[in-house]
Amino acid sequence: MTPLLEVRDLTKRYGPRIGCADVTFELWPGEVLGIVGESGSGKSTLLSCLAGHLAPDTGSVVYDTRANGARDTLTMSEPERRMLGRTDWAFVHQNPRDGLRMNVSAGGNVGERLMAVGARHYGNIRATASDWLGRVEIADERIDDRPSAFSGGMQQRLQIARNLVTGPRLVFMDEPTGGLDVSVQARLLDLIRALVRDLGLSAIIVTHDLAVVRLLADRLMVMKSGRVVEEGLTDQVLDDPQHAYTQLLVSSVLHV
Amino acid sequence: MTDMSQDYNFAYLDEQTKRMIRRALLKAVAIPGYQVPFASREMPMPYGWGTGGVQVTAACLTPEDRLKVIDQGADDTTNAVSIRKFFERTADVAVTEATSEASIIQTRHRIPEQALSEEQILVYQVPIPEPLRFLEPRESETRKMHALEEYGLMHVKLYEDIAKNGHIATAFAYPVKVEGRYVMDPSPIPKFDNPKMDDCPALQLFGAGREQRIYAVPPFTKVVSLDFEDHPFEAGRAAHDCALCGAGDSYLDEVIIDDEGGRMFVCSDTDHCRTRREAGHTGALGVPEAFA
C-alpha cells in the first residue's frame, strides 16, 4: 500500500520567524491524523501549506492522485492543484463564513463544486444537494435559504456537505468545532466521525481541543514552536505523553 | 490628421491616447472575450454615461465614417444625442439615425434590430465588465478564474435564479461564452439580443471607462449564452406587438400613457420602428407615417 500523502521536510518561514519547520509524516488511506498544539505553534500554517493555500519554502508534499499516481503538489501546475482542491480534496474552515458563499442559497453552496466540475443539469444538481443536506441533518425545506439565516452549527454542517459532495478522498479541517457550543460540538463530532468512517475518508484535523482528536483521530502529532515534538497513536500520546510540552498540554485539560 | 488650428484634435483624444486604445483593441480582438486593461482617460462626461464607449469610438473614427449613437435602442434620448453632438463637434463626422447607413454604431444597452454587416463596427458602453463580480468580489480571484477557465461559479448564479424563480430570471447582462473560452458580460443588453452576437458579421467592441477594460468579439465568432441542460436559454420579449408599427418580433419598451393603468408597448429601436412605419406598417395605436 502507498501512503495517500507523503510530507518531507516541509518548512515555511515568515521572514526570520518560523511558521513550521522540518515537518515529515505520512498519511495512509482511511486514516485520520490530528495535529494539536497551542496557538502560534504552526498548525494552521502547516495545514495551509499542505492544502496548497500557502507556498512552503522547502520540502515536498507528495499526493497519490487517482489518475497519475504519486505527484508532488508543490511542483504541479496551478490549474492541476486547484482542480485537486475542488475534487479530490476538501477544506473545512474554522469559520464557516470563510468556506461558504453567504449570499448564495444552501443548495447553491452545495451545488457549486458540482458545477465547477462540469455538472450542467439543474434537476440532478438539486437532487444531489438535497441528498447531501439530508446527510448533514439539514431539513430539505431549508435548501433555498441563505447560510446567513442558519445557526453556527448548521453553517458548519453545510460547509461540510459542500466539501464532501464531490466525493473527496482527503479532507483538511481547521478547528472544525471551534466557536460552537459544547452540545452542538458533540453532534458535529458525531456527524464527522460517521461520515469519515462511512466514506472511508482520510483527514487531517488541526485543533487545540484534545477531546476532538481523542474522538476522531487515529494518530496524533503534537506541535510546538513550529516543530513536531511528539507523534504516535492518539490514545498512546494522550495517555502516556513523553515530551514535556505534551505532558503540560494533557494536564491542562479542564475536567468537569 | 492633426490640425493645430482646431480647438480639439480629431475626435477629441490626442493621437498617443488613440494609439494606446488601438493597441488594447488589437489585443482584445486577438483574444475574443478577454478583458484587456487600458489607461482610460477622463472624458468630458460623467462615468456611467459611456466614457468607455466614447474612447473606443474616438480611437476607431476616421473622417470618412458615418456615426450612429443609440441609448436603449433610441436615437433621440439624452445620452445618444449628447454623444452624437460630441463627435459632430470634435470630429466633424457625418451622423445618421439609419442603422444600415452607419459605419460605426455606439450603443448603450441594445443591439439594433436590423442585421449588421461586415462593414460596420458596434461599440458597446459597458458599466461593469466582470461577469463574476457579484459572486466573487476579489478582482485577483476573478482574474485567476478567467485565466484557469474556472467558470462553475457563473452557473451558481443561474442555479440561484431557477431556485428562486423557477426559471432563469436574469433578463439583461446575461453571461455568454465566447469562442468556447472566455465567459463575458455582454454589457446590460436584454437577453433578447444575445443571439444576435453569435456569428455576427460586424466587429463588436466593448469599452468600460471607469473599470478601464476593453474587450471584443471579432466578426463571425461563436457566442453562446450559458444555461442548464434542463433549463435551456430563452431569448424573452414582452408578449405584445409594437403599438406604433405592429412589429411582432422586435424588443419592446413599455410606456405608461395615463394614470389609469394605460400602457403601450413600442419598439425600443426607434430607427427600426420608423423604417417599418414608412414602409406602411401600422400598429394598434399608430397612425401611418404620412399623417404623423
Coordinates of C-alpha atoms in Angstrom, one line a residue:
Chain A
M1 CA 0.0 0.0 0.0
T2 CA 1.2 3.5 -0.8
P3 CA 0.6 6.4 1.5
L4 CA -2.1 8.9 0.4
L5 CA 0.1 11.9 1.4
E6 CA 3.8 11.9 2.0
V7 CA 5.3 15.0 3.5
R8 CA 9.0 15.5 3.6
D9 CA 11.0 18.3 5.5
L10 CA 8.3 20.9 5.0
T11 CA 9.4 24.3 6.1
K12 CA 7.7 27.7 5.9
R13 CA 9.2 30.8 7.3
Y14 CA 7.7 34.3 7.7
G15 CA 10.8 36.3 7.2
P16 CA 13.1 35.5 10.2
R17 CA 10.3 33.7 12.1
I18 CA 9.4 30.1 11.7
G19 CA 5.9 29.1 10.6
C20 CA 6.6 25.4 10.7
A21 CA 9.9 23.6 10.3
D22 CA 11.1 20.2 9.1
V23 CA 7.8 18.5 9.2
T24 CA 7.8 14.9 7.9
F25 CA 5.0 12.5 8.1
E26 CA 2.9 10.1 6.1
L27 CA -0.9 9.8 5.9
W28 CA -2.4 6.5 4.9
P29 CA -5.7 5.9 3.1
G30 CA -8.6 6.0 5.6
E31 CA -6.5 7.4 8.3
V32 CA -7.4 10.4 10.4
L33 CA -4.5 12.4 11.6
G34 CA -4.8 15.0 14.4
I35 CA -2.5 17.9 14.8
V36 CA -2.6 19.6 18.2
G37 CA -0.6 22.4 19.8
E38 CA -1.1 25.8 21.3
S39 CA -1.9 29.0 19.4
G40 CA 1.0 30.0 17.2
S41 CA 2.6 26.6 17.2
G42 CA 2.4 26.4 13.4
K43 CA -0.6 24.0 13.0
S44 CA -2.6 26.2 10.7
T45 CA 0.5 27.2 8.7
L46 CA 1.2 23.6 8.2
L47 CA -2.3 22.8 7.1
S48 CA -2.3 25.7 4.6
C49 CA 0.9 24.5 3.1
L50 CA -0.5 21.0 2.7
A51 CA -3.7 22.2 1.1
G52 CA -1.8 24.4 -1.3
H53 CA -3.1 27.7 0.1
L54 CA 0.4 28.8 1.2
A55 CA 3.7 28.0 -0.7
P56 CA 6.2 26.4 1.7
D57 CA 9.9 27.4 1.4
T58 CA 11.3 23.9 1.2
G59 CA 10.1 20.3 1.3
S60 CA 7.7 18.2 -0.7
V61 CA 4.1 17.2 -0.4
V62 CA 3.5 14.1 -2.5
Y63 CA -0.1 13.1 -3.1
D64 CA -1.3 9.8 -4.5
T65 CA -3.6 11.2 -7.3
R66 CA -6.3 9.0 -8.8
A67 CA -5.2 9.5 -12.4
N68 CA -1.4 9.8 -12.3
G69 CA -0.2 8.2 -9.1
A70 CA 2.2 9.9 -6.7
R71 CA 2.7 13.6 -7.6
D72 CA 4.4 16.5 -5.7
T73 CA 1.6 19.0 -5.3
L74 CA 4.1 21.8 -4.8
T75 CA 5.6 21.4 -8.3
M76 CA 2.4 20.6 -10.1
S77 CA 0.8 23.4 -12.2
E78 CA -1.7 25.7 -10.5
P79 CA -4.7 24.6 -12.6
E80 CA -3.9 21.0 -11.6
R81 CA -3.6 21.9 -7.9
R82 CA -6.8 23.9 -7.9
M83 CA -8.6 21.1 -9.7
L84 CA -7.4 18.8 -7.0
G85 CA -8.6 21.3 -4.4
R86 CA -12.2 21.2 -5.6
T87 CA -12.4 17.5 -6.5
D88 CA -10.2 15.1 -4.5
W89 CA -9.5 17.4 -1.6
A90 CA -11.8 19.3 0.8
F91 CA -11.0 22.1 3.2
V92 CA -13.3 22.8 6.2
H93 CA -12.5 26.2 7.6
Q94 CA -12.9 27.1 11.3
N95 CA -15.2 29.9 10.4
P96 CA -18.0 28.7 8.1
R97 CA -18.1 32.2 6.6
D98 CA -14.7 31.6 5.1
G99 CA -15.8 28.4 3.4
L100 CA -19.3 29.3 2.3
R101 CA -20.8 31.8 0.0
M102 CA -23.0 33.7 2.3
N103 CA -25.1 35.3 -0.4
V104 CA -25.9 32.1 -2.2
S105 CA -28.6 29.6 -1.0
A106 CA -27.7 26.4 0.8
G107 CA -28.5 24.4 -2.4
G108 CA -26.3 26.6 -4.5
N109 CA -23.4 26.3 -2.0
V110 CA -23.5 22.5 -2.2
G111 CA -24.0 22.6 -5.9
E112 CA -21.1 24.9 -6.6
R113 CA -18.5 22.2 -6.6
L114 CA -20.6 20.0 -8.9
M115 CA -21.0 22.9 -11.3
A116 CA -17.3 23.6 -11.0
V117 CA -16.5 20.1 -12.3
G118 CA -19.0 20.4 -15.2
A119 CA -22.5 19.4 -13.9
R120 CA -25.0 21.3 -16.1
H121 CA -28.3 19.6 -15.3
Y122 CA -30.3 21.7 -12.8
G123 CA -32.5 18.8 -11.6
N124 CA -29.6 16.5 -10.9
I125 CA -27.6 19.2 -9.1
R126 CA -30.6 20.0 -6.9
A127 CA -31.3 16.3 -6.1
T128 CA -27.7 15.8 -5.1
A129 CA -27.7 19.0 -3.0
S130 CA -30.9 17.9 -1.3
D131 CA -29.4 14.4 -0.6
W132 CA -26.3 15.9 1.0
L133 CA -28.3 18.4 3.1
G134 CA -30.1 15.4 4.5
R135 CA -26.9 13.6 5.3
V136 CA -25.7 16.5 7.4
E137 CA -29.1 16.8 9.1
I138 CA -30.3 20.0 7.5
A139 CA -34.0 19.9 6.7
D140 CA -34.8 19.8 2.9
E141 CA -37.1 22.8 3.2
R142 CA -34.1 25.0 4.1
I143 CA -32.4 24.3 0.7
D144 CA -33.3 27.7 -0.7
D145 CA -32.3 29.7 2.5
R146 CA -29.1 31.5 2.6
P147 CA -26.4 30.4 5.1
S148 CA -26.8 33.8 6.9
A149 CA -30.2 32.5 8.1
F150 CA -28.6 29.4 9.6
S151 CA -27.2 28.8 13.1
G152 CA -23.5 28.4 13.6
G153 CA -23.8 24.6 13.8
M154 CA -25.9 24.4 10.7
Q155 CA -23.5 26.6 8.8
Q156 CA -20.6 24.3 9.8
R157 CA -22.6 21.3 8.7
L158 CA -23.4 23.0 5.4
Q159 CA -19.8 23.7 4.9
I160 CA -19.0 20.0 5.4
A161 CA -21.8 19.0 2.9
R162 CA -20.5 21.5 0.4
N163 CA -17.0 20.0 0.7
L164 CA -17.9 16.3 0.6
V165 CA -20.3 16.5 -2.4
T166 CA -17.7 15.7 -5.0
G167 CA -16.5 12.6 -3.1
P168 CA -13.1 13.8 -2.0
R169 CA -10.5 11.4 -0.6
L170 CA -8.7 13.8 1.7
V171 CA -10.3 16.3 4.0
F172 CA -8.4 19.2 5.7
M173 CA -10.1 20.5 8.7
D174 CA -9.0 23.6 10.6
E175 CA -10.6 23.7 14.0
P176 CA -13.9 22.3 12.7
T177 CA -15.7 22.7 16.1
G178 CA -14.1 26.0 17.2
G179 CA -16.7 28.6 18.1
L180 CA -19.6 26.2 18.7
D181 CA -21.2 25.5 22.0
V182 CA -20.5 22.1 23.5
S183 CA -23.7 20.3 22.7
V184 CA -23.6 21.4 19.1
Q185 CA -19.9 20.4 19.1
A186 CA -20.8 16.9 20.2
R187 CA -23.4 16.5 17.5
L188 CA -21.0 17.8 14.8
L189 CA -18.2 15.5 16.0
D190 CA -20.6 12.6 15.9
L191 CA -21.5 13.5 12.3
I192 CA -18.0 14.0 11.2
R193 CA -17.0 10.7 12.7
A194 CA -19.8 8.9 11.0
L195 CA -19.1 10.5 7.6
V196 CA -15.4 9.8 7.8
R197 CA -16.0 6.1 8.7
D198 CA -18.8 5.6 6.1
L199 CA -17.0 7.2 3.2
G200 CA -13.5 5.9 4.2
L201 CA -12.1 9.4 4.1
S202 CA -8.6 10.4 5.1
A203 CA -8.5 13.5 7.1
I204 CA -6.0 15.9 8.7
I205 CA -7.6 17.7 11.6
V206 CA -6.0 20.7 13.2
T207 CA -7.3 21.6 16.6
H208 CA -6.3 22.7 20.1
D209 CA -9.1 20.7 21.6
L210 CA -7.8 17.3 22.8
A211 CA -11.3 15.9 23.2
V212 CA -11.8 16.4 19.5
V213 CA -8.7 14.4 18.5
R214 CA -9.4 11.7 21.1
L215 CA -12.8 11.1 19.4
L216 CA -11.8 11.5 15.8
A217 CA -8.1 10.9 15.2
D218 CA -6.2 7.6 14.8
R219 CA -2.9 9.2 15.1
L220 CA -1.6 12.4 16.7
M221 CA 1.1 15.0 16.0
V222 CA 1.9 17.5 18.7
M223 CA 3.5 20.8 17.6
K224 CA 5.3 23.4 19.5
S225 CA 7.1 26.5 18.1
G226 CA 6.7 25.2 14.5
R227 CA 8.2 21.8 15.1
V228 CA 6.6 18.4 15.7
V229 CA 7.7 17.4 19.2
E230 CA 5.8 14.1 19.5
E231 CA 3.8 11.8 17.4
G232 CA 2.1 8.4 17.8
L233 CA -1.3 6.7 18.2
T234 CA -3.8 9.1 19.7
D235 CA -4.5 7.1 22.8
Q236 CA -0.8 6.4 23.3
V237 CA 0.2 10.0 23.1
L238 CA -2.7 11.2 25.3
D239 CA -2.4 8.5 27.9
D240 CA 1.3 8.3 28.1
P241 CA 2.8 11.7 26.9
Q242 CA 6.6 11.6 26.6
H243 CA 7.6 15.2 25.7
A244 CA 7.3 17.8 28.5
Y245 CA 5.1 20.0 26.4
T246 CA 2.7 17.2 25.6
Q247 CA 2.5 16.4 29.3
L248 CA 1.7 20.0 30.0
L249 CA -0.9 20.1 27.3
V250 CA -2.6 16.9 28.6
S251 CA -2.6 18.0 32.2
S252 CA -4.0 21.4 31.2
V253 CA -7.4 20.0 30.1
L254 CA -10.2 21.0 32.4
H255 CA -12.5 18.4 33.8
V256 CA -15.9 19.0 35.0
Chain B
M1 CA -4.9 64.2 -39.2
T2 CA -3.6 66.7 -36.6
D3 CA -4.6 70.2 -37.4
M4 CA -3.3 72.7 -34.9
S5 CA -5.7 75.4 -35.9
Q6 CA -8.6 73.5 -34.4
D7 CA -9.6 73.6 -30.8
Y8 CA -9.6 69.9 -30.5
N9 CA -7.6 67.1 -32.0
F10 CA -9.7 65.0 -34.4
A11 CA -12.2 63.0 -32.2
Y12 CA -11.2 64.8 -29.0
L13 CA -8.5 62.4 -27.9
D14 CA -4.8 63.0 -28.7
E15 CA -3.1 60.7 -31.1
Q16 CA -0.9 58.9 -28.4
T17 CA -4.0 58.1 -26.4
K18 CA -5.7 56.7 -29.5
R19 CA -2.7 54.6 -30.3
M20 CA -2.8 53.2 -26.7
I21 CA -6.5 52.3 -27.1
R22 CA -6.0 50.8 -30.5
R23 CA -3.2 48.6 -29.1
A24 CA -5.7 47.4 -26.4
L25 CA -8.3 46.9 -29.1
L26 CA -6.0 44.8 -31.3
K27 CA -5.2 42.6 -28.3
A28 CA -8.9 42.3 -27.4
V29 CA -9.8 41.2 -31.0
A30 CA -6.9 38.7 -30.9
I31 CA -8.3 37.1 -27.7
P32 CA -12.1 37.2 -28.0
G33 CA -13.9 37.9 -24.7
Y34 CA -10.7 38.6 -22.8
Q35 CA -10.8 41.9 -20.8
V36 CA -7.7 44.0 -21.7
P37 CA -6.8 46.7 -19.3
F38 CA -6.2 50.1 -20.8
A39 CA -5.3 53.6 -19.4
S40 CA -8.8 55.0 -19.5
R41 CA -8.8 58.8 -19.7
E42 CA -11.1 61.4 -18.1
M43 CA -13.7 62.3 -20.6
P44 CA -15.9 65.4 -20.5
M45 CA -18.9 63.4 -19.2
P46 CA -19.6 61.5 -16.0
Y47 CA -18.8 57.8 -15.6
G48 CA -21.8 55.8 -16.4
W49 CA -22.6 58.0 -19.4
G50 CA -20.5 56.0 -21.8
T51 CA -16.9 57.2 -21.2
G52 CA -15.5 53.7 -22.2
G53 CA -17.6 53.6 -25.4
V54 CA -16.7 57.1 -26.3
Q55 CA -13.0 56.4 -26.1
V56 CA -13.3 53.3 -28.2
T57 CA -15.3 55.2 -30.8
A58 CA -12.8 58.0 -30.8
A59 CA -10.0 55.6 -31.4
C60 CA -11.9 53.9 -34.3
L61 CA -13.3 57.0 -36.0
T62 CA -11.9 58.3 -39.4
P63 CA -13.2 61.4 -41.1
E64 CA -15.0 59.3 -43.7
D65 CA -17.1 57.4 -41.0
R66 CA -20.8 57.8 -40.5
L67 CA -21.7 57.6 -36.9
K68 CA -24.9 56.4 -35.2
V69 CA -25.4 56.6 -31.5
I70 CA -28.3 54.8 -29.6
D71 CA -29.3 54.6 -26.0
Q72 CA -31.6 51.7 -25.1
G73 CA -32.2 51.5 -28.9
A74 CA -33.3 55.1 -29.2
D75 CA -31.5 57.7 -31.3
D76 CA -33.3 60.6 -29.5
T77 CA -32.5 60.2 -25.8
T78 CA -30.2 62.5 -23.9
N79 CA -27.2 60.2 -23.8
A80 CA -27.4 59.4 -27.5
V81 CA -28.0 63.0 -28.6
S82 CA -25.1 64.3 -26.5
I83 CA -22.6 61.7 -27.6
R84 CA -23.6 62.2 -31.2
K85 CA -23.2 66.0 -30.8
F86 CA -19.9 65.5 -29.1
F87 CA -18.4 63.7 -32.2
E88 CA -20.1 66.0 -34.6
R89 CA -18.3 68.9 -32.9
T90 CA -14.9 67.3 -32.2
A91 CA -14.5 65.1 -35.3
D92 CA -16.9 66.7 -37.8
V93 CA -18.0 63.3 -38.9
A94 CA -21.3 62.6 -40.7
V95 CA -24.0 61.2 -38.4
T96 CA -27.1 59.2 -39.2
E97 CA -30.0 57.6 -37.4
A98 CA -30.3 54.8 -40.1
T99 CA -28.7 51.6 -38.9
S100 CA -27.8 50.5 -42.5
E101 CA -26.1 53.7 -43.3
A102 CA -23.8 53.9 -40.2
S103 CA -20.2 52.6 -40.3
I104 CA -19.8 52.9 -36.5
I105 CA -22.6 52.5 -34.1
Q106 CA -22.1 53.3 -30.5
T107 CA -24.7 51.7 -28.3
R108 CA -25.9 51.7 -24.8
H109 CA -27.8 48.5 -23.8
R110 CA -29.2 47.4 -27.1
I111 CA -28.2 45.8 -30.4
P112 CA -30.1 47.3 -33.4
E113 CA -32.9 45.1 -34.8
Q114 CA -31.6 45.3 -38.3
A115 CA -28.8 42.8 -39.0
L116 CA -25.4 44.3 -39.1
S117 CA -22.9 43.9 -41.9
E118 CA -19.2 43.3 -42.3
E119 CA -18.6 47.0 -43.0
Q120 CA -19.8 48.0 -39.5
I121 CA -18.4 48.3 -36.0
L122 CA -20.7 48.1 -33.0
V123 CA -19.3 49.8 -29.9
Y124 CA -20.9 49.0 -26.5
Q125 CA -20.8 51.1 -23.4
V126 CA -20.0 48.8 -20.5
P127 CA -20.6 49.7 -16.8
I128 CA -19.2 46.5 -15.3
P129 CA -17.1 44.3 -17.5
E130 CA -16.6 41.5 -15.0
P131 CA -19.4 38.9 -15.2
L132 CA -18.2 37.2 -11.9
R133 CA -18.1 40.5 -9.9
F134 CA -21.2 40.0 -7.8
L135 CA -20.4 36.4 -7.0
E136 CA -16.7 36.8 -6.3
P137 CA -15.8 40.4 -5.3
R138 CA -12.0 39.8 -5.3
E139 CA -10.6 41.0 -8.6
S140 CA -7.4 38.9 -8.1
E141 CA -9.5 35.8 -7.8
T142 CA -11.8 36.5 -10.8
R143 CA -8.8 37.1 -13.0
K144 CA -7.4 33.8 -11.9
M145 CA -10.7 32.1 -12.6
H146 CA -10.7 33.6 -16.1
A147 CA -7.1 32.5 -16.7
L148 CA -7.8 28.9 -15.5
E149 CA -11.2 28.7 -17.1
E150 CA -12.9 28.1 -13.8
Y151 CA -16.5 29.1 -14.7
G152 CA -18.6 26.9 -12.4
L153 CA -19.5 30.0 -10.3
M154 CA -21.3 31.5 -13.3
H155 CA -23.7 28.6 -13.2
V156 CA -24.3 29.1 -9.5
K157 CA -25.9 32.4 -10.4
L158 CA -28.2 30.7 -12.9
Y159 CA -28.9 28.0 -10.3
E160 CA -30.0 30.6 -7.8
D161 CA -32.3 32.2 -10.4
I162 CA -34.1 28.9 -11.0
A163 CA -34.2 28.0 -7.3
K164 CA -35.8 31.4 -6.5
N165 CA -38.0 32.0 -9.6
G166 CA -38.5 28.6 -11.2
H167 CA -36.7 29.8 -14.4
I168 CA -33.6 31.7 -15.3
A169 CA -34.7 35.2 -14.3
T170 CA -31.6 37.1 -15.5
A171 CA -33.1 39.3 -18.2
F172 CA -30.1 41.5 -19.1
A173 CA -26.3 41.3 -18.9
Y174 CA -26.9 37.6 -19.5
P175 CA -23.4 35.8 -19.4
V176 CA -22.1 34.3 -22.6
K177 CA -19.1 32.1 -23.5
V178 CA -17.1 33.5 -26.4
E179 CA -15.5 31.0 -28.9
G180 CA -15.6 28.3 -26.3
R181 CA -13.2 30.0 -23.9
Y182 CA -13.8 33.3 -22.1
V183 CA -17.1 34.0 -20.2
M184 CA -18.1 37.6 -21.0
D185 CA -20.6 40.1 -19.7
P186 CA -22.3 41.4 -22.9
S187 CA -23.0 44.7 -21.1
P188 CA -26.6 45.2 -19.9
I189 CA -28.2 44.4 -23.2
P190 CA -31.5 42.4 -22.9
K191 CA -31.0 38.7 -23.3
F192 CA -33.3 39.1 -26.3
D193 CA -30.2 40.5 -28.1
N194 CA -27.8 37.7 -27.1
P195 CA -28.4 35.5 -30.1
K196 CA -27.6 38.5 -32.4
M197 CA -24.0 38.4 -31.0
D198 CA -23.4 34.9 -32.3
D199 CA -21.7 34.7 -35.7
C200 CA -22.3 38.4 -36.2
P201 CA -20.6 39.8 -39.3
A202 CA -19.8 43.2 -37.6
L203 CA -16.9 43.8 -35.3
Q204 CA -18.2 44.2 -31.7
L205 CA -16.1 46.3 -29.3
F206 CA -16.8 46.8 -25.6
G207 CA -15.4 49.8 -23.6
A208 CA -15.6 50.2 -19.8
G209 CA -14.2 53.6 -18.9
R210 CA -14.4 53.6 -15.1
E211 CA -13.2 50.0 -14.9
Q212 CA -10.5 50.6 -17.5
R213 CA -11.2 47.5 -19.6
I214 CA -11.7 46.8 -23.3
Y215 CA -12.9 43.5 -24.8
A216 CA -14.1 42.4 -28.2
V217 CA -16.0 39.9 -30.2
P218 CA -14.5 39.7 -33.7
P219 CA -16.7 39.1 -36.7
F220 CA -18.2 35.6 -37.1
T221 CA -17.3 34.5 -33.6
K222 CA -19.2 31.8 -31.7
V223 CA -21.1 33.4 -28.8
V224 CA -23.1 31.0 -26.6
S225 CA -25.4 32.0 -23.8
L226 CA -24.9 29.9 -20.7
D227 CA -27.7 27.6 -19.5
F228 CA -28.6 24.3 -18.0
E229 CA -29.5 21.2 -19.9
D230 CA -32.9 21.1 -18.4
H231 CA -33.4 24.9 -18.4
P232 CA -32.2 26.0 -21.8
F233 CA -31.5 29.6 -22.7
E234 CA -34.6 31.5 -23.9
A235 CA -34.5 35.0 -25.5
G236 CA -37.5 36.7 -23.9
R237 CA -39.6 39.6 -25.0
A238 CA -42.9 41.2 -24.0
A239 CA -45.8 39.2 -25.5
H240 CA -47.2 42.1 -27.5
D241 CA -46.9 43.7 -30.9
C242 CA -45.5 47.2 -31.2
A243 CA -48.3 49.7 -30.8
L244 CA -46.9 52.0 -33.5
C245 CA -45.6 49.8 -36.2
G246 CA -47.2 46.4 -35.3
A247 CA -43.9 44.5 -35.2
G248 CA -44.2 41.2 -33.5
D249 CA -40.6 40.3 -33.4
S250 CA -38.8 43.3 -32.1
Y251 CA -37.7 44.2 -28.5
L252 CA -40.4 46.4 -26.8
D253 CA -40.4 49.2 -24.3
E254 CA -43.4 49.6 -22.0
V255 CA -44.6 53.1 -22.0
I256 CA -47.2 54.3 -19.4
I257 CA -49.6 56.7 -21.2
D258 CA -52.1 57.8 -18.5
D259 CA -52.6 57.5 -14.8
E260 CA -55.4 54.9 -15.1
G261 CA -53.1 51.9 -15.8
G262 CA -53.0 52.6 -19.6
R263 CA -49.8 51.5 -21.3
M264 CA -48.4 50.8 -24.7
F265 CA -45.6 48.7 -26.0
V266 CA -43.4 50.2 -28.6
C267 CA -40.2 49.1 -30.4
S268 CA -37.1 50.2 -28.3
D269 CA -35.2 50.5 -31.6
T270 CA -36.6 53.9 -32.9
D271 CA -34.9 53.5 -36.3
H272 CA -36.5 50.1 -36.8
C273 CA -39.9 51.4 -35.9
R274 CA -39.7 54.4 -38.1
T275 CA -38.5 52.4 -41.1
R276 CA -41.4 50.0 -40.7
R277 CA -43.9 52.8 -40.4
E278 CA -42.5 54.4 -43.5
A279 CA -43.0 51.1 -45.3
G280 CA -46.7 51.2 -44.4
H281 CA -46.9 49.0 -41.3
T282 CA -49.2 50.4 -38.6
G283 CA -49.8 49.2 -35.1
A284 CA -52.9 49.3 -32.9
L285 CA -52.3 52.9 -31.6
G286 CA -50.2 54.2 -34.5
V287 CA -51.1 56.4 -37.4
P288 CA -49.4 55.9 -40.9
E289 CA -46.1 57.8 -41.1
A290 CA -47.6 60.0 -43.9
F291 CA -50.0 61.6 -41.4
A292 CA -47.8 61.7 -38.4

